[in-house]
Every structure is written in structure tokens, then in C-alpha cells.
Coordinates of C-alpha atoms in Angstrom, one line a residue:
X7 CA -32.8 -30.4 -11.4
X8 CA -34.4 -30.4 -7.9
X9 CA -34.1 -34.2 -7.6
X10 CA -30.4 -34.0 -8.4
X11 CA -29.8 -31.5 -5.6
X12 CA -32.0 -33.6 -3.2
X13 CA -30.1 -36.8 -3.9
X14 CA -26.7 -35.0 -3.6
X15 CA -27.8 -33.6 -0.2
X16 CA -28.9 -37.0 1.0
X17 CA -25.5 -38.5 0.0
X18 CA -23.6 -35.8 1.9
X19 CA -25.7 -36.5 5.1
X20 CA -24.6 -40.1 5.0
X21 CA -21.1 -38.9 5.7
X22 CA -21.9 -36.1 8.2
X23 CA -18.5 -36.0 9.9
X24 CA -16.5 -35.9 6.7
X25 CA -18.9 -33.4 5.2
X26 CA -18.5 -31.2 8.3
X27 CA -14.7 -31.3 8.1
X28 CA -14.7 -30.3 4.4
X29 CA -17.2 -27.5 4.9
X30 CA -15.1 -26.3 7.9
X31 CA -11.9 -26.4 5.7
X32 CA -13.6 -24.3 3.0
X33 CA -15.0 -21.9 5.6
X34 CA -11.5 -21.4 7.2
X35 CA -10.0 -20.7 3.7
X36 CA -12.8 -18.2 2.8
X37 CA -12.5 -16.5 6.2
X38 CA -8.8 -16.3 6.0
X39 CA -9.0 -14.8 2.5
X40 CA -11.4 -12.1 3.7
X41 CA -9.6 -11.2 6.9
X42 CA -6.0 -11.3 5.4
X43 CA -7.1 -9.2 2.4
X44 CA -8.9 -6.8 4.6
X45 CA -5.8 -6.3 6.9
X46 CA -3.2 -6.4 4.1
X47 CA -5.0 -4.0 1.7
X48 CA -6.2 -1.8 4.6
X49 CA -2.6 -1.2 5.6
X50 CA -1.3 -0.8 2.1
X51 CA -4.1 1.6 1.0
X52 CA -3.7 3.7 4.1
X53 CA 0.1 4.0 3.6
X54 CA -0.3 4.8 -0.1
X55 CA -3.0 7.3 0.6
X56 CA -0.9 9.0 3.2
X57 CA 2.0 9.1 0.9
X58 CA -0.1 10.6 -1.9
X59 CA -1.5 13.2 0.5
X60 CA 1.8 14.1 2.2
X61 CA 4.4 13.8 -0.5
X62 CA 4.5 15.5 -3.9
X63 CA 2.8 13.6 -6.7
X64 CA 5.8 14.8 -8.7
X65 CA 8.9 16.5 -7.5
X66 CA 11.6 18.4 -9.4
X67 CA 15.1 18.4 -7.9
X68 CA 18.6 19.3 -9.0
X69 CA 20.5 16.4 -10.6
X70 CA 23.6 14.9 -9.1
X71 CA 26.6 14.4 -11.3
X72 CA 30.3 13.4 -11.0
X73 CA 32.8 16.0 -12.0
X74 CA 35.9 13.9 -12.7
X75 CA 37.9 16.7 -14.3
X76 CA 37.6 18.7 -11.2
X77 CA 39.3 15.9 -9.2
X78 CA 42.1 15.3 -11.7
X79 CA 43.0 19.0 -12.0
X80 CA 42.9 19.4 -8.3
X81 CA 45.6 16.7 -7.8
X82 CA 47.9 17.3 -10.8
X83 CA 46.7 19.3 -13.8
X84 CA 49.5 18.1 -16.2
X85 CA 49.2 14.3 -15.5
X86 CA 47.1 11.6 -16.9
X87 CA 44.7 10.1 -14.4
X88 CA 41.7 7.7 -14.5
X89 CA 39.0 8.3 -11.9
X90 CA 37.0 5.2 -11.1
X91 CA 34.5 6.9 -8.8
X92 CA 33.8 10.2 -7.2
X93 CA 31.2 11.7 -4.9
X94 CA 28.4 13.2 -6.9
X95 CA 28.3 16.9 -7.0
X96 CA 25.0 18.7 -6.8
X97 CA 24.1 22.2 -7.8
X98 CA 21.4 22.3 -5.1
X99 CA 19.3 25.0 -6.7
X100 CA 16.8 25.3 -9.5
X101 CA 17.6 28.1 -11.8
X102 CA 14.6 29.8 -13.4
X103 CA 12.2 28.2 -11.0
X104 CA 9.6 30.9 -11.3
X105 CA 9.3 30.3 -15.1
X106 CA 9.1 26.5 -14.5
X107 CA 6.3 27.1 -12.0
X108 CA 4.4 29.2 -14.5
X109 CA 4.8 26.7 -17.3
X110 CA 3.6 23.7 -15.1
X111 CA 0.6 25.7 -13.8
X112 CA -0.7 26.0 -17.4
X113 CA -1.1 22.2 -17.7
X114 CA -4.7 21.0 -17.4
X115 CA -3.6 17.8 -15.6
X116 CA -2.0 19.8 -12.8
X117 CA -3.9 21.0 -9.7
X118 CA -1.1 23.0 -8.0
X119 CA 2.6 23.6 -7.7
X120 CA 4.8 25.0 -4.9
X121 CA 8.5 25.8 -4.3
X122 CA 10.6 24.3 -1.5
X123 CA 13.9 24.9 0.0
X124 CA 15.1 21.8 1.8
X125 CA 18.2 21.8 4.1
X126 CA 19.5 19.8 7.0
X127 CA 19.8 21.2 10.5
X128 CA 19.7 20.4 14.2
X129 CA 17.1 21.5 16.7
X130 CA 18.0 22.0 20.3
X131 CA 15.6 22.2 23.3
X132 CA 17.2 22.3 26.7
X133 CA 19.8 19.5 26.8
X134 CA 18.3 17.6 23.9
X135 CA 19.3 17.7 20.2
X136 CA 17.6 16.3 17.1
X137 CA 18.8 16.2 13.5
X138 CA 15.9 17.3 11.2
X139 CA 15.0 18.0 7.6
X140 CA 14.0 21.7 7.3
X141 CA 11.5 22.4 4.6
X142 CA 10.9 26.0 3.6
X143 CA 7.4 26.5 2.2
X144 CA 5.2 29.3 0.9
X145 CA 2.0 29.2 3.1
X146 CA 0.0 30.6 0.2
X147 CA 1.1 28.1 -2.5
X148 CA 1.6 25.0 -0.4
X149 CA -2.1 24.1 0.2
X150 CA -2.5 23.9 -3.6
X151 CA 0.3 21.3 -3.9
X152 CA -0.3 19.2 -0.8
X153 CA -2.8 18.7 2.0
X154 CA -0.5 19.7 4.8
X155 CA -3.3 21.6 6.6
X156 CA -5.1 18.3 7.2
X157 CA -2.2 16.9 9.3
X158 CA -1.6 20.0 11.5
X159 CA -3.0 19.4 15.0
X160 CA -3.9 23.1 15.5
X161 CA -4.4 24.2 11.8
X162 CA -2.0 27.1 12.2
X163 CA -0.3 27.1 8.8
X164 CA -1.1 30.9 8.5
X165 CA 1.2 31.5 11.5
X166 CA 4.2 31.1 9.2
X167 CA 3.1 34.2 7.4
X168 CA 2.4 36.4 10.4
X169 CA 5.5 35.2 12.5
X170 CA 8.8 34.9 10.7
X171 CA 10.2 32.9 13.7
X172 CA 7.3 30.3 13.5
X173 CA 8.1 26.7 13.0
X174 CA 6.0 23.5 12.7
X175 CA 7.5 20.4 14.1
X176 CA 6.9 16.8 13.2
X177 CA 5.1 15.0 16.0
X178 CA 7.9 12.6 16.7
X179 CA 10.5 15.4 16.5
X180 CA 8.6 17.2 19.2
X181 CA 8.3 14.0 21.2
X182 CA 12.1 13.3 21.0
X183 CA 12.8 16.9 22.1
X184 CA 10.3 16.7 25.0
X185 CA 8.0 19.3 23.6
X186 CA 4.3 18.6 24.3
X187 CA 2.7 22.0 23.7
X188 CA 3.0 25.0 21.3
X189 CA 4.7 28.2 22.2
X190 CA 8.0 26.6 23.2
X191 CA 11.2 28.1 21.9
X192 CA 13.8 25.9 20.1
X193 CA 17.3 26.7 18.8
X194 CA 18.0 25.9 15.2
X195 CA 21.6 25.1 14.2
X196 CA 22.2 25.4 10.4
X197 CA 25.0 23.9 8.2
X198 CA 26.5 27.4 7.9
X199 CA 26.9 27.3 11.7
X200 CA 24.3 30.0 12.3
X201 CA 21.9 29.6 15.1
X202 CA 18.4 31.0 15.3
X203 CA 15.6 31.0 18.0
X204 CA 12.3 29.7 16.7
X205 CA 8.8 29.4 18.3
X206 CA 6.8 26.2 17.9
X207 CA 3.4 27.1 16.5
X208 CA 2.0 23.7 15.5
X209 CA 2.7 19.9 15.2
X210 CA 2.6 17.9 12.0
X211 CA 1.2 14.4 12.6
X212 CA 0.9 12.3 9.5
X213 CA 1.1 8.8 11.0
X214 CA 4.1 7.8 8.9
X215 CA 7.0 7.4 11.2
X216 CA 10.0 8.4 9.0
X217 CA 8.2 11.6 8.0
X218 CA 7.0 12.7 11.5
X219 CA 10.5 11.8 12.9
X220 CA 12.5 14.2 10.7
X221 CA 10.3 16.9 9.1
X222 CA 10.2 20.5 10.2
X223 CA 8.3 23.3 8.3
X224 CA 9.1 27.0 8.3
X225 CA 8.5 29.9 5.9
X226 CA 10.7 29.7 2.8
X227 CA 11.8 33.3 3.0
X228 CA 12.9 32.9 6.6
X229 CA 15.0 29.8 5.7
X230 CA 16.4 31.5 2.6
X231 CA 17.5 34.5 4.7
X232 CA 19.1 32.2 7.4
X233 CA 21.0 30.2 4.8
X234 CA 22.0 33.3 2.8
X235 CA 20.2 31.8 -0.2
X236 CA 17.9 34.7 -1.2
X237 CA 15.2 33.6 -3.7
X238 CA 16.7 30.1 -4.1
X239 CA 14.7 26.9 -4.2
X240 CA 16.0 23.3 -4.6
X241 CA 12.7 21.5 -5.0
X242 CA 9.4 22.0 -6.8
X243 CA 6.4 19.9 -5.8
X244 CA 3.5 19.2 -8.1
X245 CA 0.0 17.9 -7.4
X246 CA -1.8 16.3 -10.3
X247 CA -5.5 15.5 -10.9
X248 CA -5.0 11.8 -11.4
X249 CA -2.3 10.3 -9.1
X250 CA -2.1 7.2 -11.3
X251 CA -0.9 9.4 -14.2
X252 CA 1.9 10.9 -12.2
X253 CA 4.6 8.7 -13.7
X254 CA 3.5 9.6 -17.3
X255 CA 3.4 13.3 -16.5
X256 CA 6.8 13.1 -14.9
X257 CA 8.3 11.6 -18.0
X258 CA 6.8 14.3 -20.1
X259 CA 8.2 17.0 -17.9
X260 CA 11.6 15.3 -17.8
X261 CA 12.0 15.8 -21.6
X262 CA 11.8 19.6 -21.3
X263 CA 13.7 20.1 -18.0
X264 CA 17.4 19.6 -17.1
X265 CA 16.5 18.7 -13.6
X266 CA 15.5 15.3 -12.0
X267 CA 11.7 14.8 -12.2
X268 CA 10.4 12.0 -9.9
X269 CA 6.9 10.7 -9.5
X270 CA 5.6 9.3 -6.2
X271 CA 5.6 5.8 -7.7
X272 CA 9.3 6.0 -8.4
X273 CA 10.1 7.6 -5.1
X274 CA 8.4 4.7 -3.2
X275 CA 9.1 1.9 -5.6
X276 CA 10.8 -0.2 -2.9
X277 CA 7.6 -0.1 -0.7
X278 CA 5.4 -0.9 -3.7
X279 CA 7.6 -3.9 -4.5
X280 CA 7.4 -5.1 -0.9
X281 CA 3.6 -4.8 -1.0
X282 CA 3.6 -7.1 -4.1
X283 CA 5.6 -9.7 -2.4
X284 CA 3.3 -9.4 0.7
X285 CA 0.3 -10.0 -1.5
X286 CA 1.9 -13.0 -3.2
X287 CA 2.7 -14.6 0.2
X288 CA -0.9 -14.0 1.5
X289 CA -2.5 -15.6 -1.5
X290 CA -0.1 -18.5 -1.4
X291 CA -1.2 -19.2 2.2
X292 CA -4.9 -19.0 1.3
X293 CA -4.3 -21.1 -1.8
X294 CA -2.7 -23.8 0.5
X295 CA -5.7 -23.7 2.9
X296 CA -8.2 -24.1 0.0
X297 CA -6.2 -26.8 -1.6
X298 CA -6.2 -28.9 1.6
X299 CA -10.0 -28.4 1.9
X300 CA -10.3 -29.4 -1.8
X301 CA -8.7 -32.7 -1.1
X302 CA -11.2 -33.3 1.6
X303 CA -14.0 -32.7 -0.9
X304 CA -12.3 -35.0 -3.4
X305 CA -12.1 -37.7 -0.7
X306 CA -15.8 -37.5 0.2
X307 CA -17.1 -37.7 -3.4
X308 CA -14.6 -40.3 -4.5
X309 CA -15.5 -42.6 -1.6
X310 CA -19.2 -42.1 -2.3
X311 CA -18.7 -43.1 -5.9
X312 CA -16.8 -46.2 -4.9
X313 CA -19.4 -47.2 -2.3
X314 CA -22.5 -46.3 -4.3
X315 CA -21.7 -48.1 -7.5
X316 CA -24.9 -50.2 -7.3
X317 CA -27.0 -47.2 -6.5
X318 CA -25.5 -45.3 -9.5
X319 CA -26.3 -48.4 -11.7
X320 CA -29.9 -48.4 -10.4
X321 CA -30.3 -44.7 -11.2
X322 CA -29.1 -45.3 -14.7
X323 CA -31.4 -48.2 -15.1
X324 CA -34.3 -45.9 -14.0
X325 CA -33.5 -43.5 -16.8
X326 CA -30.9 -41.1 -15.4
X327 CA -28.5 -40.1 -18.1
X328 CA -24.7 -39.9 -17.7
X329 CA -25.1 -36.1 -17.6
X330 CA -27.4 -36.4 -14.6
X331 CA -24.9 -38.6 -12.8
X332 CA -22.2 -36.1 -13.5
X333 CA -24.3 -33.2 -12.2
X334 CA -25.3 -35.3 -9.2
X335 CA -21.8 -35.5 -7.9
X336 CA -20.8 -32.0 -9.0
X337 CA -23.7 -30.8 -7.0
X338 CA -22.2 -32.3 -3.9
X339 CA -19.0 -30.3 -4.4
X340 CA -21.1 -27.2 -5.1
X341 CA -23.1 -27.7 -1.8
X342 CA -19.9 -28.1 0.2
X343 CA -18.4 -25.0 -1.4
X344 CA -21.5 -22.9 -1.0
X345 CA -22.0 -23.9 2.7
X346 CA -18.3 -23.3 3.3
X347 CA -18.5 -19.9 1.7
X348 CA -21.5 -18.9 3.8
X349 CA -19.8 -20.0 7.1
X350 CA -16.6 -18.3 5.9
X351 CA -18.5 -15.0 5.4
X352 CA -19.7 -15.2 9.0
X353 CA -16.3 -16.1 10.2
X354 CA -14.6 -13.3 8.2
X355 CA -17.1 -10.7 9.3
X356 CA -16.8 -11.7 12.9
X357 CA -13.0 -11.5 12.8
X358 CA -13.2 -8.1 11.1
X359 CA -15.5 -6.8 13.9
X360 CA -13.2 -8.2 16.6
X361 CA -10.1 -6.7 15.0
X362 CA -11.7 -3.3 14.5
X363 CA -12.6 -3.3 18.3
X364 CA -9.0 -4.1 19.4
X365 CA -7.2 -1.0 20.7
X366 CA -3.4 -1.1 20.6
X367 CA -0.6 1.2 19.8
X368 CA 1.0 0.2 16.5
X369 CA 4.3 2.0 15.7
X370 CA 6.5 1.0 12.9
X371 CA 6.3 2.1 9.3
X372 CA 3.1 3.8 10.2
X373 CA 1.5 4.7 13.6
X374 CA -2.1 3.8 14.4
X375 CA -4.2 3.0 17.5
X376 CA -5.6 -0.2 16.1
X377 CA -5.8 -2.4 13.0
X378 CA -6.5 -0.7 9.7
X379 CA -9.1 -2.7 7.8
X380 CA -10.4 -2.4 4.2
X381 CA -14.0 -3.7 4.3
X382 CA -14.5 -3.9 0.6
X383 CA -17.4 -6.3 -0.4
X384 CA -15.2 -7.4 -3.3
X385 CA -13.2 -9.7 -0.9
X386 CA -16.4 -11.6 -0.2
X387 CA -17.1 -12.0 -3.9
X388 CA -13.5 -13.2 -4.6
X389 CA -13.7 -15.6 -1.7
X390 CA -17.0 -17.0 -2.9
X391 CA -15.7 -17.5 -6.4
X392 CA -12.5 -19.2 -5.1
X393 CA -14.5 -21.5 -2.9
X394 CA -16.9 -22.6 -5.7
X395 CA -14.0 -23.0 -8.1
X396 CA -11.9 -25.2 -5.8
X397 CA -15.0 -27.2 -4.9
X398 CA -15.8 -27.7 -8.5
X399 CA -12.3 -28.8 -9.4
X400 CA -12.1 -31.2 -6.5
X401 CA -15.4 -32.8 -7.4
X402 CA -15.0 -33.0 -11.2
X403 CA -12.8 -36.1 -11.5
X404 CA -14.9 -38.3 -9.1
X405 CA -18.1 -37.0 -10.9
X406 CA -16.6 -37.8 -14.3
X407 CA -15.7 -41.3 -13.1
X408 CA -19.2 -41.9 -11.8
X409 CA -20.8 -40.9 -15.1
X410 CA -18.6 -43.3 -17.0
X411 CA -19.6 -46.4 -14.9
X412 CA -21.3 -49.1 -16.9
X413 CA -24.5 -50.4 -15.1
X414 CA -24.4 -53.7 -16.9
X415 CA -20.9 -54.5 -15.6
X416 CA -21.9 -53.5 -12.1
X417 CA -25.0 -55.8 -12.1
X418 CA -23.0 -58.7 -13.5
X419 CA -20.3 -58.3 -10.8
X420 CA -23.0 -58.8 -8.2

């Protein structure tokens, strides 16, 4: 086997420039696969992890429904009407929520559960106004159902219990209002036109723009009192042991509840679909790069076979079998693929190091101060497998043609 590798290596050295181009093409494809996978999955995994930590694994909310009879009777009770569409009506409260909480807490696959009261409002600070989503939470139960404490800059969740006027602002809510420190007083305007003076105790900074730009937390009892909705909740959030089983658990709960039960996968299905499309586009680009490099490998080996027919005939006359000739030219493809993979590893690692050192403010779907990279060694393994596979496929046909050459015909042709 050693002599086959030796001869293959010597044949490649005779075409140094073409060999270098082919190895470089494979290296670029391998490096691109590593870096693009690292960037793409780094961003996706960060976003999904933040969503899993921030949002409920499963949420229970009142269902919306269309009450067509209400519209018809309002217009003319004794007439025949056909309603084609109507604005959905929502009860906006969960009846018997305490019993639902107790039943869910008994499940072995549930870690924690907490009630919410979610309403819309407007915050005012000086001359600035900001529409927000107010979430009333129980400071004792919320840490069991979410990791809200991790995203608080000053870790003052307990202040909601000791101060009924306390409020926690999303980082971008505070930024838009011009609030840079705690202790500031803001005016809350509720849908029932009541106003209330609140004290900013902490900032909520998740890194996800649409959450930090709208969310405001306060004690659920305070919000219930302000809205004149004593002991009412309109959302129940659930944290499960295995986040991948959230959809299955949600479907089980839906069978026994008359409310809408939604898993995090269903709530963010649009983002998950976008990620799939993003992955497909990335792999298509890498596939195109590796395909181009494969044609380079094919060209080198095919030209070698055509130019070295007499040498192939001499090797066969010396006792080399057709299998040896096949392996000889396959080995050329393997050497190019292997060298390209090694150089691609160095290129990919170098680019990862460079990107990790770049400091820039990224603000869009998420907010970071640099590139988010996933440095899984699996990307190197996948890249190596792809490089060897493409090199093998590119070298197989020329190798097969070489093994089928007839040495007698070659010697006769001169």
C-alpha cells in the first residue's frame, strides 16, 4: 500500500500548480463550512437558548372566539343575517387558575409554574412616552417557572415584594424613556385611564430586542388592584424538565383544558422556519464551493490518466493489478482531499479566532457586542467527511477508466 501512496504523491508533484489550486479549493470549502456553521448555529443556538430561558416553555392563555349571534342581535334581533367575519372576542381571564396550577405542579415532567396578568399600558417619563406590555408576576413563584433573575442587572426581584410601587423596565424601554439609573419615578397610564406613579428598581436585559423594547414587570397584586381585576390572571407559564418535550406536554394539557395551550416551539415557529431556510442556503453555498473544487480534482486525475497511459501499461506489465491502478488514482484524490481538509481546518480556526476578537455593536433580532460563535468540534468532523467524500467522487471515474486500460493495446499503439 505504501508504494501506491508514494506513486500517487509523485504524480501530483508533477502538476504542482494544478494540485495547489485543487487543494486550495478544498481548503476554502472546508474553511467556509466551519466558519459559516459556527456563525449560523452560534446565532441560532443563542437565540433559542434565550427564548427558552426567557419565555415560558408552555403558556396557557384564554381562547379567542367569534360571537356572531352577539353582532346579529345587536343590529336587528328579528332579522336573518349572515356574518362573514367578526373581531374575535376574548374572555381575558383564566377561571379556576389556582386549581390548574395545582394540577400541573403534580406532573413529574414539570419544574415550575407561575401565574401572570398581562395588560397594555403607557409609561411616561418627563416629556417622553412609551407603549409597553405590563406583566404582573408573583416574585415567589416566578423564579421556578423562568430564569428572570439572571437577566436583571441589579438582581432586585425581591423589591417587588417589599415595595408595591416597584417596577422593572426592559433595557430598551428605559433607554427610549431616557432612564439610565434606578430610583427614577415613572407614570403608568392604564387602559382604564387610571394613572399611577411607579419607582424603577431594576432593568431587564435579555439581549432580544423585541422583548427588551416592550416588557415591564411589576407585582401581580399591584397590577390586579390598579386594573380592578382582583385575583384574576390571564396567563399561566410552565417550565418543563426537557424543553424538547414541550410540544408533547402542551398537547396533553390541551385535552383537559378549555384554554389555549402553546409550547415555545409553536410560539416561535416562524423563527424556526427561517432558521431552516438559512441552514439550507448556507449548505448550498458550501456545496457549490466543494463542487467546484471537485471538478479541479477530476481535471488533474483525468489529465494524468490520459498522459500516463504508457506508464500505467508498464505498471500493469510489472504485475500491478487493476485494483492497484484503481487505488493509485483514488489515492491522489484522497491526498488532495486530506491536505485541503488540514489547510481548511487552519483557515477555519484562524477565522474563528479573528471573528471572536472583533468588537462591534450588533442590534437587530438580538443585541450583542460581537459575533456569537459555536465552536463545536463536530463542524471540523463534518467538513473532513465532506472533503474526503467530494474528493473520492471526483477521482472515482478517472481511476476507474485507468484501471480498465488494456496494456497490450497501449503498447501496440506505440
